[in-house]
Amino acid sequence: MYQWRKFEFFEEKYAGKCTIPQEVSGKIECCSSGRGKVVIGCDDGTVSFLDRGLKFNYGFQAHSSSVLFLQQLKQRNFLVTVGEDEQVSPQQSALCLKVFDLDKMQPEGSSTISPDCIGILRIFTNQFPEAKLTTFLVLEEAPPILLIAIGLGNGSIYCIKGDIARERITRFKLQVDNISDKSLTGLGFRVDGQSLQLFAVTPSSVSLFSLHDQPPKRQTLDQIGSSANSVTMSDRSELIIGRPEAVYFYEVDGRGPCWAFEGEKKFLGWFRGYLLSVIADQRIGKNTFNIYDLKNRLIAHSVLVKDVSFMLCEWGNILLIMSDKSALCIGEKDMESKLDMLFKKNLYTVAINLVQSQQADVAATSEVLRKYGDYLYSKQDYDEAMAQYIHTIGHLEPSYVIQKFLDAQRIYNLTNYLEKLHEKGLASKDHTTLLLNCYTKLKDVEKLNVFIKSEDGIGEHKFDVETAIRVCRAANYHEHAMYVAKKAGRHEWYLKILLEDLGRYEEALQYISSLEPSQAGVTIKEYGKILIEHKPVDTIEILIRLCTEEGAKRRASNGAYISMLPSPVDFLSIFIHQPQSLMDFLEKYTNKVKDSPAQVEIHNTLLELYISNDLNFPSMSQVNDNEDHNLKVGLGTALTLSTKSNGKVISDHNDSAEEKDHLERRKKGLHLLKQSWPSELENPLYDVDLVIILCEMNAFKEGLLFLYEKMKLYKEVISCYMQTHDHVGLIACCKRLGDSGRGGDPSLWADLLKYFGELGEDCSKEVKEVLTYIERDDIVPPIIVLQTLSKNSCLTLSVIKEYIARKLEQESKMIEEDRQAIEKYQEDTVAMRKEIQDLRTNARIFQLSKCTACTFTLDLPAVHFMCMHSFHQRCLGDNENECPECAPEYKSVLEMKRNLEQNSKDHDRFFQQVKNSKDGFSVIAEYFGKGLISKTSNGPTGGPSLRSESTSSSSGF
């Protein structure tokens, strides 16, 4: 005991002025505590309740004589007492047990109150004869069931179980010792799940009863017992017995640990993990009250006390009641005060053990460990200091520790701390960087391997993968960096190391082939430039597999294919410096896939490669790599512009191999142009405008001719021939494209004639051939032909002599035909005017004798028309205003006239006819002839259909 350190972790409360109130006048026989009160039973039969600070609350007469035992229940506000009452008969014992309900108060008189007594029970009966009571203990089972154990002086235990208030109880006895003078000195209940056990202590034995067995089984734990008041139970249901030489702990299987504390143990108690003991010190003749912290092997408090009668624990304090009715209240100091006391003495180990045993929060424990670490660091005990700092991981800021150990001489300690930080998953990127730098500084490859390649550590939870890769690369530990990248699935980093640091291109390609298609596509987009530069064939094979792999298409409900494959257009940017490889890739792709969704973009790019004069584009190396993603439609104008020098097409190919390659590409380009624009398609499978620009810039005549002809731009077609002075091809082209019967444009011959007229050289043969087709289709008037050809001074009159003669002869015939037609129209006009005059001035004689309609003899009433048709009136019906015979013809004339008048108002139609006609003057003349342009107003309508006046005479007037 004297070897243990003593600390003042407890202090006296209420300034040492605690006494039992004067209202408690009798001798104190028993005490109990609970529910915030202290209950005292006296020899006069009264029970008193004391509040905090031992202030009297109230009291009542529980028994007529002495109160021997009492216990305050925890689950219900009940008080169980055992005392002496008036003896009713000599055969009955005066001892009785009472249960008071403290929530129900009933007045006894004008000034006192007492709780309601809900049950009174005579303890001893004829079956259970009276004996001396030595110990008393109540166990609250499921309310309202109570289990009361009473230790007797004859070595037995008297048990009462049941609902005392309703007198539904059972009684049974447990025999401990057969020797009658061995009284019970201590009892203790142990509840373990459904198991209920009872410890029993006599001066000569320690026993354990299993109450769940019927009958209860007894087990002897020890052959040595203890005297009275030195028995208690710990919070772990261990029985504690005090003997002069030591304090013993008992569990269900026998004696456990013991603690050697010399002196007679008058009282034992248990408070918050502390062992309480009142020890009689024979050397000084006084009693000492000690509080033992058994876990930390220290005395938390020690004080000399008077003769102690009772020891209680209530209000979070320890209460000692002396024989002279004085009291001592001792309370535990707060944790901060305890630690400050230890820190001042540099007892950090004790402080750490204290906070751990007291189950303090982790933050408080970490703070103690930090202070201990600082203390050791100041003593230059770096290894032990680091051991303390490691325990603070998760609560102490790592930078606090790291900053202390950044010195090169303490790098081993720092490495240890960082390793523990990573093991607990609390390391940041900077911590990973620092740890890897420590490994590389120490050149500790073994530890680096363990850190990097440990099976249970790799991943985001142990360290930051990207940081580890970056640091290993910077330290030239490429294999470690590759291992981390591969195991973490960081394919981009793995390939970056392989390609940029190690130059292992074949291994990189094999790794890409092993990836999922989607991931492989992403990595090739990022590193394809390097791979194409060093391994073009293998890279193209991988791309072809990615873009054409079977089974990656699924059928949609409408029957169309929805491709889940990447498009070749997505990979164009990686070929920015390798156009020949790009051409090979796209050719292989188009040979395998005929209906790609990106056909237009693919064909555009291929045509640009085929048509370009030279594949070695100098400007390609100057294109900013950051703009590669903009290459979506071909290689772009920047690539094509490089084929020109000062606006002049580079055509000087000295190398015959290059010339052959150039011709071969042109051949492929023309084939692709025709193949991608079949006659049944309205729009081609490429961008026509882009291809035309390419053909123009690279002087690809064959391509231009095909495109212009497909687009029906015939004038541009012949313009191509004119630029090259290909007269034979020019005339052949006009023969093919200028035939109106085949949908051609005859005006091409006029353009051809104009070309020869402005040529400035002798082209008589070509002009004669052109004039043949102009004359055949009557495309250009002779006067225009003369004016056009007169501009060419190299042409003679003999070229057009025969043409002019034939035209003059044709004109003469036409003039004669027109003169004859004019004479006929004049004669018809004179006859019509004469008839009109006759109708206006002379009378008409109607001599028809038959009806025009029914052919019967005409009789009155009759109707005669100026057209010389006569009808019975009955044959006309309701329509007497017009002749039935002449009306249809007249109506058709009127309808035609109305239509002509309406057409005269349609100006768009008039100008469209003038534009589309070979001879616009004839159209205008026709409109004048129909009287639509200058219309004259006519008089009142009259004519042959006007009805004459009806007469009834036989002469028809």
CSV table of C-alpha atoms in Angstrom, one decimal, residues 189-466:
chain,number,residue,atom,x,y,z
A,189,PHE,CA,-26.7,-10.6,-6.1
A,190,ARG,CA,-25.3,-11.3,-9.5
A,191,VAL,CA,-27.6,-11.0,-12.6
A,192,ASP,CA,-26.2,-12.4,-15.8
A,193,GLY,CA,-28.9,-12.4,-18.5
A,194,GLN,CA,-31.5,-15.0,-17.4
A,195,SER,CA,-29.1,-16.3,-14.8
A,196,LEU,CA,-29.6,-15.2,-11.1
A,197,GLN,CA,-26.9,-16.0,-8.6
A,198,LEU,CA,-26.3,-15.1,-4.9
A,199,PHE,CA,-23.0,-14.7,-3.2
A,200,ALA,CA,-23.0,-15.5,0.5
A,201,VAL,CA,-20.1,-14.7,2.9
A,202,THR,CA,-19.6,-16.1,6.4
A,203,PRO,CA,-16.4,-15.8,8.5
A,204,SER,CA,-15.3,-19.2,7.3
A,205,SER,CA,-16.5,-19.5,3.7
A,206,VAL,CA,-17.6,-17.8,0.5
A,207,SER,CA,-20.4,-19.6,-1.3
A,208,LEU,CA,-22.4,-19.1,-4.5
A,209,PHE,CA,-26.0,-20.1,-5.0
A,210,SER,CA,-27.6,-20.5,-8.5
A,211,LEU,CA,-31.2,-19.5,-7.9
A,212,HIS,CA,-32.4,-20.4,-11.4
A,213,ASP,CA,-31.9,-24.0,-10.5
A,214,GLN,CA,-34.6,-25.8,-8.4
A,215,PRO,CA,-33.6,-26.4,-5.8
A,216,PRO,CA,-30.8,-23.8,-5.8
A,217,LYS,CA,-27.4,-25.3,-6.1
A,218,ARG,CA,-24.6,-24.2,-3.7
A,219,GLN,CA,-21.0,-23.8,-4.8
A,220,THR,CA,-18.2,-23.1,-2.3
A,221,LEU,CA,-15.7,-20.6,-3.7
A,222,ASP,CA,-13.4,-20.3,-0.7
A,223,GLN,CA,-12.9,-21.8,2.7
A,224,ILE,CA,-12.1,-18.4,4.2
A,225,GLY,CA,-14.7,-15.7,4.7
A,226,SER,CA,-14.8,-12.2,6.2
A,227,SER,CA,-16.2,-10.3,9.1
A,228,ALA,CA,-19.1,-7.9,8.9
A,229,ASN,CA,-19.2,-4.7,6.8
A,230,SER,CA,-16.2,-5.6,4.7
A,231,VAL,CA,-18.2,-7.1,1.8
A,232,THR,CA,-19.3,-5.2,-1.4
A,233,MET,CA,-20.0,-5.7,-5.1
A,234,SER,CA,-18.2,-4.1,-8.0
A,235,ASP,CA,-19.8,-2.7,-11.1
A,236,ARG,CA,-18.8,-5.9,-12.9
A,237,SER,CA,-20.8,-8.0,-10.4
A,238,GLU,CA,-17.7,-9.2,-8.7
A,239,LEU,CA,-17.8,-10.0,-5.0
A,240,ILE,CA,-15.2,-8.0,-3.0
A,241,ILE,CA,-14.1,-9.2,0.5
A,242,GLY,CA,-11.8,-7.4,2.8
A,243,ARG,CA,-9.5,-9.3,5.1
A,244,PRO,CA,-6.7,-7.9,7.3
A,245,GLU,CA,-4.0,-9.0,4.8
A,246,ALA,CA,-5.6,-8.1,1.5
A,247,VAL,CA,-8.7,-7.4,-0.5
A,248,TYR,CA,-10.0,-10.3,-2.6
A,249,PHE,CA,-12.2,-10.4,-5.7
A,250,TYR,CA,-14.5,-13.4,-6.4
A,251,GLU,CA,-16.2,-14.3,-9.6
A,252,VAL,CA,-18.6,-17.2,-10.3
A,253,ASP,CA,-15.6,-19.6,-10.9
A,254,GLY,CA,-13.8,-18.8,-7.7
A,255,ARG,CA,-11.2,-16.4,-6.3
A,256,GLY,CA,-9.8,-13.8,-8.7
A,257,PRO,CA,-7.2,-11.2,-8.2
A,258,CYS,CA,-6.3,-9.9,-4.8
A,259,TRP,CA,-4.7,-6.6,-3.6
A,260,ALA,CA,-2.4,-6.5,-0.6
A,261,PHE,CA,-3.6,-3.7,1.6
A,262,GLU,CA,-2.5,-4.2,5.3
A,263,GLY,CA,-4.9,-3.4,8.1
A,264,GLU,CA,-8.3,-4.4,9.2
A,265,LYS,CA,-10.9,-3.4,6.6
A,266,LYS,CA,-13.9,-2.1,8.5
A,267,PHE,CA,-15.8,-1.0,5.4
A,268,LEU,CA,-15.5,-1.7,1.7
A,269,GLY,CA,-17.3,0.1,-1.1
A,270,TRP,CA,-17.2,0.6,-4.8
A,271,PHE,CA,-17.6,4.0,-6.5
A,272,ARG,CA,-17.1,4.7,-10.3
A,273,GLY,CA,-14.4,2.0,-10.7
A,274,TYR,CA,-12.7,3.0,-7.5
A,275,LEU,CA,-12.3,0.7,-4.5
A,276,LEU,CA,-13.3,2.4,-1.2
A,277,SER,CA,-11.9,1.1,2.0
A,278,VAL,CA,-11.9,2.2,5.7
A,279,ILE,CA,-8.8,0.7,7.2
A,280,ALA,CA,-8.0,0.6,10.9
A,281,ASP,CA,-4.3,1.5,11.3
A,282,GLN,CA,-3.0,-0.2,14.4
A,283,ARG,CA,0.2,1.8,14.4
A,284,ILE,CA,-1.4,5.2,14.8
A,285,GLY,CA,-4.6,4.0,16.4
A,286,LYS,CA,-6.8,5.7,13.8
A,287,ASN,CA,-8.9,4.9,10.8
A,288,THR,CA,-7.8,5.8,7.3
A,289,PHE,CA,-10.2,6.2,4.4
A,290,ASN,CA,-8.5,5.3,1.1
A,291,ILE,CA,-9.8,5.5,-2.5
A,292,TYR,CA,-7.9,3.1,-4.7
A,293,ASP,CA,-7.5,3.3,-8.5
A,294,LEU,CA,-6.7,-0.3,-9.1
A,295,LYS,CA,-6.2,0.0,-12.8
A,296,ASN,CA,-3.5,2.7,-12.5
A,297,ARG,CA,-2.2,1.4,-9.1
A,298,LEU,CA,-2.5,4.7,-7.3
A,299,ILE,CA,-4.3,6.0,-4.3
A,300,ALA,CA,-6.7,8.7,-5.5
A,301,HIS,CA,-7.4,10.0,-2.0
A,302,SER,CA,-6.5,9.3,1.5
A,303,VAL,CA,-7.7,10.9,4.7
A,304,LEU,CA,-7.8,10.1,8.4
A,305,VAL,CA,-11.3,9.7,9.7
A,306,LYS,CA,-13.1,9.0,13.0
A,307,ASP,CA,-15.0,5.9,13.8
A,308,VAL,CA,-17.1,5.3,10.6
A,309,SER,CA,-20.5,3.8,11.1
A,310,PHE,CA,-21.9,3.8,7.5
A,311,MET,CA,-20.5,4.4,4.0
A,312,LEU,CA,-22.9,5.5,1.2
A,313,CYS,CA,-22.6,6.8,-2.4
A,314,GLU,CA,-25.1,9.5,-3.5
A,315,TRP,CA,-25.2,12.7,-5.5
A,316,GLY,CA,-22.0,11.7,-7.2
A,317,ASN,CA,-20.2,11.8,-3.9
A,318,ILE,CA,-19.0,9.5,-1.2
A,319,LEU,CA,-20.7,10.0,2.2
A,320,LEU,CA,-19.1,8.7,5.4
A,321,ILE,CA,-21.4,8.8,8.5
A,322,MET,CA,-19.5,8.7,11.8
A,323,SER,CA,-20.6,7.2,15.1
A,324,ASP,CA,-20.9,10.7,16.6
A,325,LYS,CA,-23.4,11.7,13.8
A,326,SER,CA,-20.8,13.8,12.0
A,327,ALA,CA,-20.4,13.2,8.3
A,328,LEU,CA,-17.7,13.5,5.6
A,329,CYS,CA,-18.7,14.2,2.0
A,330,ILE,CA,-16.0,13.5,-0.6
A,331,GLY,CA,-16.3,14.3,-4.3
A,332,GLU,CA,-14.2,13.6,-7.3
A,333,LYS,CA,-12.4,16.4,-9.0
A,334,ASP,CA,-12.9,17.1,-12.7
A,335,MET,CA,-10.6,15.5,-15.2
A,336,GLU,CA,-8.9,18.8,-16.1
A,337,SER,CA,-7.9,19.4,-12.5
A,338,LYS,CA,-6.5,15.9,-12.2
A,339,LEU,CA,-4.5,16.3,-15.4
A,340,ASP,CA,-3.1,19.7,-14.4
A,341,MET,CA,-1.9,18.2,-11.1
A,342,LEU,CA,-0.1,15.4,-13.0
A,343,PHE,CA,1.3,17.7,-15.7
A,344,LYS,CA,2.9,19.9,-13.1
A,345,LYS,CA,4.7,16.9,-11.8
A,346,ASN,CA,5.5,15.6,-15.4
A,347,LEU,CA,3.6,12.4,-14.6
A,348,TYR,CA,2.4,12.0,-18.2
A,349,THR,CA,2.3,8.2,-18.0
A,350,VAL,CA,0.0,8.4,-15.1
A,351,ALA,CA,-2.1,11.0,-16.9
A,352,ILE,CA,-2.4,8.8,-19.9
A,353,ASN,CA,-3.4,5.7,-17.9
A,354,LEU,CA,-5.9,7.9,-16.0
A,355,VAL,CA,-7.7,9.2,-19.0
A,356,GLN,CA,-7.8,5.7,-20.6
A,357,SER,CA,-9.1,4.0,-17.5
A,358,GLN,CA,-11.7,6.8,-16.9
A,359,GLN,CA,-12.9,6.3,-20.5
A,360,ALA,CA,-12.4,10.0,-21.3
A,361,ASP,CA,-13.2,11.2,-24.8
A,362,VAL,CA,-10.6,10.6,-27.5
A,363,ALA,CA,-9.9,14.3,-27.9
A,364,ALA,CA,-8.9,14.6,-24.2
A,365,THR,CA,-6.7,11.5,-24.5
A,366,SER,CA,-5.0,12.8,-27.6
A,367,GLU,CA,-4.3,16.1,-25.8
A,368,VAL,CA,-2.5,14.2,-23.0
A,369,LEU,CA,-0.5,12.2,-25.4
A,370,ARG,CA,0.5,15.3,-27.3
A,371,LYS,CA,1.7,17.0,-24.1
A,372,TYR,CA,3.6,13.8,-23.2
A,373,GLY,CA,5.1,13.8,-26.7
A,374,ASP,CA,6.2,17.4,-26.4
A,375,TYR,CA,7.8,16.6,-23.0
A,376,LEU,CA,9.7,13.7,-24.5
A,377,TYR,CA,10.7,15.8,-27.5
A,378,SER,CA,12.1,18.5,-25.3
A,379,LYS,CA,14.1,15.8,-23.6
A,380,GLN,CA,15.4,14.8,-27.0
A,381,ASP,CA,13.9,11.3,-26.7
A,382,TYR,CA,12.6,11.4,-30.2
A,383,ASP,CA,11.7,7.8,-30.6
A,384,GLU,CA,9.5,7.7,-27.6
A,385,ALA,CA,8.0,11.1,-28.5
A,386,MET,CA,7.1,9.8,-31.9
A,387,ALA,CA,5.5,6.8,-30.3
A,388,GLN,CA,3.2,9.1,-28.4
A,389,TYR,CA,2.5,11.3,-31.4
A,390,ILE,CA,1.5,8.2,-33.4
A,391,HIS,CA,-1.3,7.6,-30.9
A,392,THR,CA,-2.7,11.0,-31.6
A,393,ILE,CA,-3.3,10.4,-35.3
A,394,GLY,CA,-6.8,11.3,-36.3
A,395,HIS,CA,-7.1,14.0,-33.6
A,396,LEU,CA,-3.9,16.0,-33.7
A,397,GLU,CA,-3.1,18.0,-36.8
A,398,PRO,CA,-0.4,16.1,-38.6
A,399,SER,CA,1.5,19.2,-39.6
A,400,TYR,CA,2.2,19.8,-35.9
A,401,VAL,CA,4.2,16.6,-35.7
A,402,ILE,CA,5.7,16.8,-39.2
A,403,GLN,CA,7.1,20.2,-38.6
A,404,LYS,CA,9.0,19.0,-35.5
A,405,PHE,CA,10.6,16.1,-37.4
A,406,LEU,CA,11.5,17.7,-40.7
A,407,ASP,CA,15.1,17.8,-39.7
A,408,ALA,CA,17.2,15.3,-41.8
A,409,GLN,CA,18.5,13.7,-38.6
A,410,ARG,CA,15.0,12.7,-37.6
A,411,ILE,CA,13.8,11.4,-41.0
A,412,TYR,CA,13.4,7.9,-39.7
A,413,ASN,CA,10.9,9.1,-37.1
A,414,LEU,CA,9.1,11.2,-39.6
A,415,THR,CA,8.9,8.2,-42.0
A,416,ASN,CA,7.4,6.1,-39.2
A,417,TYR,CA,4.7,8.7,-38.5
A,418,LEU,CA,3.8,9.1,-42.1
A,419,GLU,CA,3.4,5.4,-42.5
A,420,LYS,CA,1.0,5.2,-39.6
A,421,LEU,CA,-0.9,8.1,-41.0
A,422,HIS,CA,-1.4,6.2,-44.3
A,423,GLU,CA,-2.3,3.0,-42.6
A,424,LYS,CA,-5.2,4.8,-40.9
A,425,GLY,CA,-6.3,6.4,-44.2
A,426,LEU,CA,-5.8,9.9,-42.9
A,427,ALA,CA,-3.0,11.0,-45.2
A,428,SER,CA,-3.4,13.8,-47.7
A,429,LYS,CA,-1.6,14.3,-51.0
A,430,ASP,CA,1.1,16.3,-49.3
A,431,HIS,CA,1.7,13.5,-46.8
A,432,THR,CA,2.0,10.9,-49.5
A,433,THR,CA,4.5,13.2,-51.3
A,434,LEU,CA,6.5,13.6,-48.2
A,435,LEU,CA,6.6,9.9,-47.3
A,436,LEU,CA,7.7,8.9,-50.8
A,437,ASN,CA,10.4,11.5,-50.7
A,438,CYS,CA,11.6,10.1,-47.4
A,439,TYR,CA,11.8,6.7,-49.0
A,440,THR,CA,13.7,8.0,-51.9
A,441,LYS,CA,16.0,10.1,-49.8
A,442,LEU,CA,16.8,7.1,-47.6
A,443,LYS,CA,17.0,4.9,-50.8
A,444,ASP,CA,14.9,2.4,-48.9
A,445,VAL,CA,13.6,0.4,-51.8
A,446,GLU,CA,12.3,-2.4,-49.6
A,447,LYS,CA,10.0,-0.1,-47.6
A,448,LEU,CA,9.0,1.6,-50.8
A,449,ASN,CA,8.0,-1.8,-52.2
A,450,VAL,CA,6.0,-2.6,-49.0
A,451,PHE,CA,4.2,0.7,-49.2
A,452,ILE,CA,3.5,0.6,-52.9
A,453,LYS,CA,2.9,-3.1,-53.4
A,454,SER,CA,1.1,-4.2,-50.2
A,455,GLU,CA,-2.0,-6.1,-51.1
A,456,ASP,CA,-4.2,-4.5,-48.6
A,457,GLY,CA,-3.0,-1.0,-49.0
A,458,ILE,CA,-3.2,0.0,-52.6
A,459,GLY,CA,-6.0,2.4,-53.6
A,460,GLU,CA,-7.4,5.7,-52.8
A,461,HIS,CA,-8.0,4.8,-49.1
A,462,LYS,CA,-4.4,4.4,-48.2
A,463,PHE,CA,-2.7,7.2,-50.2
A,464,ASP,CA,-3.3,9.5,-53.1
A,465,VAL,CA,-2.6,7.5,-56.3
A,466,GLU,CA,-1.8,10.4,-58.5
